[in-house]
């Protein structure tokens, strides 16, 4: 990321404003979806998809992950996989997918 001139600053400000508008739009979508009469599983799925998109935007642009090296992405991928496994185990145990002895 270079800061060589006023044009670079304006470019970054424009990017941040576009991300902000995207986040605001997704927030409006989230609130709008809450008024729909969806099944619980569908509502959770839609909310998680929107939250994932919003989190990706924040991590990519406001936390500057979009300009990092590939090693950061690999570490982040393992973190997400580990988190998914940790979230899956209690749910799977609760619904009886994994049988305790």
Coordinates of C-alpha atoms in Angstrom, one line a residue:
X1 CA 0.0 0.0 0.0
X2 CA 1.6 3.2 -1.1
X3 CA 0.9 6.7 0.2
X4 CA 2.6 8.7 -2.5
X5 CA 0.1 11.3 -3.2
X6 CA -3.3 12.8 -2.8
X7 CA -4.7 10.5 -5.4
X8 CA -3.7 7.4 -3.4
X9 CA -5.4 8.9 -0.4
X10 CA -8.5 9.7 -2.3
X11 CA -8.5 6.2 -3.8
X12 CA -8.3 4.6 -0.3
X13 CA -11.0 6.9 1.1
X14 CA -13.3 6.0 -1.8
X15 CA -12.6 2.3 -1.1
X16 CA -13.4 2.7 2.6
X17 CA -16.6 4.6 1.8
X18 CA -17.7 1.9 -0.7
X19 CA -17.1 -0.8 1.9
X20 CA -19.0 1.3 4.5
X21 CA -21.9 1.6 2.1
X22 CA -21.8 -2.1 1.5
X23 CA -21.9 -2.8 5.2
X24 CA -24.8 -0.4 5.7
X25 CA -26.7 -2.1 2.8
X26 CA -26.1 -5.5 4.3
X27 CA -27.3 -4.3 7.6
X28 CA -30.5 -3.1 6.0
X29 CA -30.8 -6.5 4.3
X30 CA -30.3 -8.3 7.6
X31 CA -33.0 -6.2 9.3
X32 CA -35.3 -6.7 6.3
X33 CA -34.8 -10.5 6.3
X34 CA -35.8 -10.6 9.9
X35 CA -39.3 -9.5 9.0
X36 CA -39.7 -12.4 6.6
X37 CA -41.4 -15.4 7.9
X38 CA -38.6 -17.9 7.2
X39 CA -38.1 -21.3 8.8
X40 CA -35.6 -21.2 11.7
X41 CA -32.9 -23.0 9.8
X42 CA -33.3 -20.8 6.7
X43 CA -33.2 -17.7 8.8
X44 CA -30.1 -18.8 10.5
X45 CA -28.5 -19.7 7.2
X46 CA -29.3 -16.3 5.7
X47 CA -28.1 -14.5 8.8
X48 CA -24.8 -16.5 8.8
X49 CA -24.2 -15.8 5.1
X50 CA -24.8 -12.1 5.5
X51 CA -22.6 -12.0 8.6
X52 CA -19.9 -13.9 6.8
X53 CA -19.9 -11.4 3.9
X54 CA -19.8 -8.5 6.4
X55 CA -17.0 -10.0 8.4
X56 CA -15.0 -10.7 5.2
X57 CA -15.4 -7.0 4.2
X58 CA -14.3 -5.8 7.6
X59 CA -11.3 -8.2 7.8
X60 CA -10.3 -7.5 4.2
X61 CA -10.4 -3.7 4.1
X62 CA -10.5 -2.3 7.6
X63 CA -8.1 -4.8 9.0
X64 CA -6.0 -4.7 5.8
X65 CA -5.9 -8.5 5.2
X66 CA -6.5 -8.0 1.5
X67 CA -2.9 -6.7 1.2
X68 CA -1.2 -9.4 3.4
X69 CA 1.0 -12.3 2.3
X70 CA -0.4 -15.7 1.6
X71 CA 0.9 -17.1 5.0
X72 CA -1.6 -14.9 6.8
X73 CA -4.4 -16.5 4.7
X74 CA -3.2 -20.0 5.4
X75 CA -3.1 -19.3 9.2
X76 CA -6.6 -17.7 8.9
X77 CA -7.9 -20.7 7.0
X78 CA -6.7 -23.1 9.7
X79 CA -8.3 -20.9 12.4
X80 CA -11.6 -20.9 10.6
X81 CA -11.5 -24.6 10.1
X82 CA -10.7 -25.2 13.7
X83 CA -13.5 -22.8 14.8
X84 CA -15.9 -24.7 12.5
X85 CA -15.0 -28.0 14.0
X86 CA -15.4 -26.6 17.5
X87 CA -18.8 -25.3 16.6
X88 CA -19.8 -28.5 14.9
X89 CA -19.0 -30.9 17.7
X90 CA -21.5 -29.6 20.3
X91 CA -24.2 -29.4 17.6
X92 CA -23.5 -32.9 16.4
X93 CA -23.5 -34.3 19.9
X94 CA -26.8 -32.5 20.7
X95 CA -28.6 -33.9 17.7
X96 CA -27.2 -37.4 18.2
X97 CA -24.9 -37.6 15.2
X98 CA -22.1 -38.6 17.5
X99 CA -23.1 -41.3 19.9
X100 CA -21.5 -41.3 23.4
X101 CA -20.7 -44.6 24.9

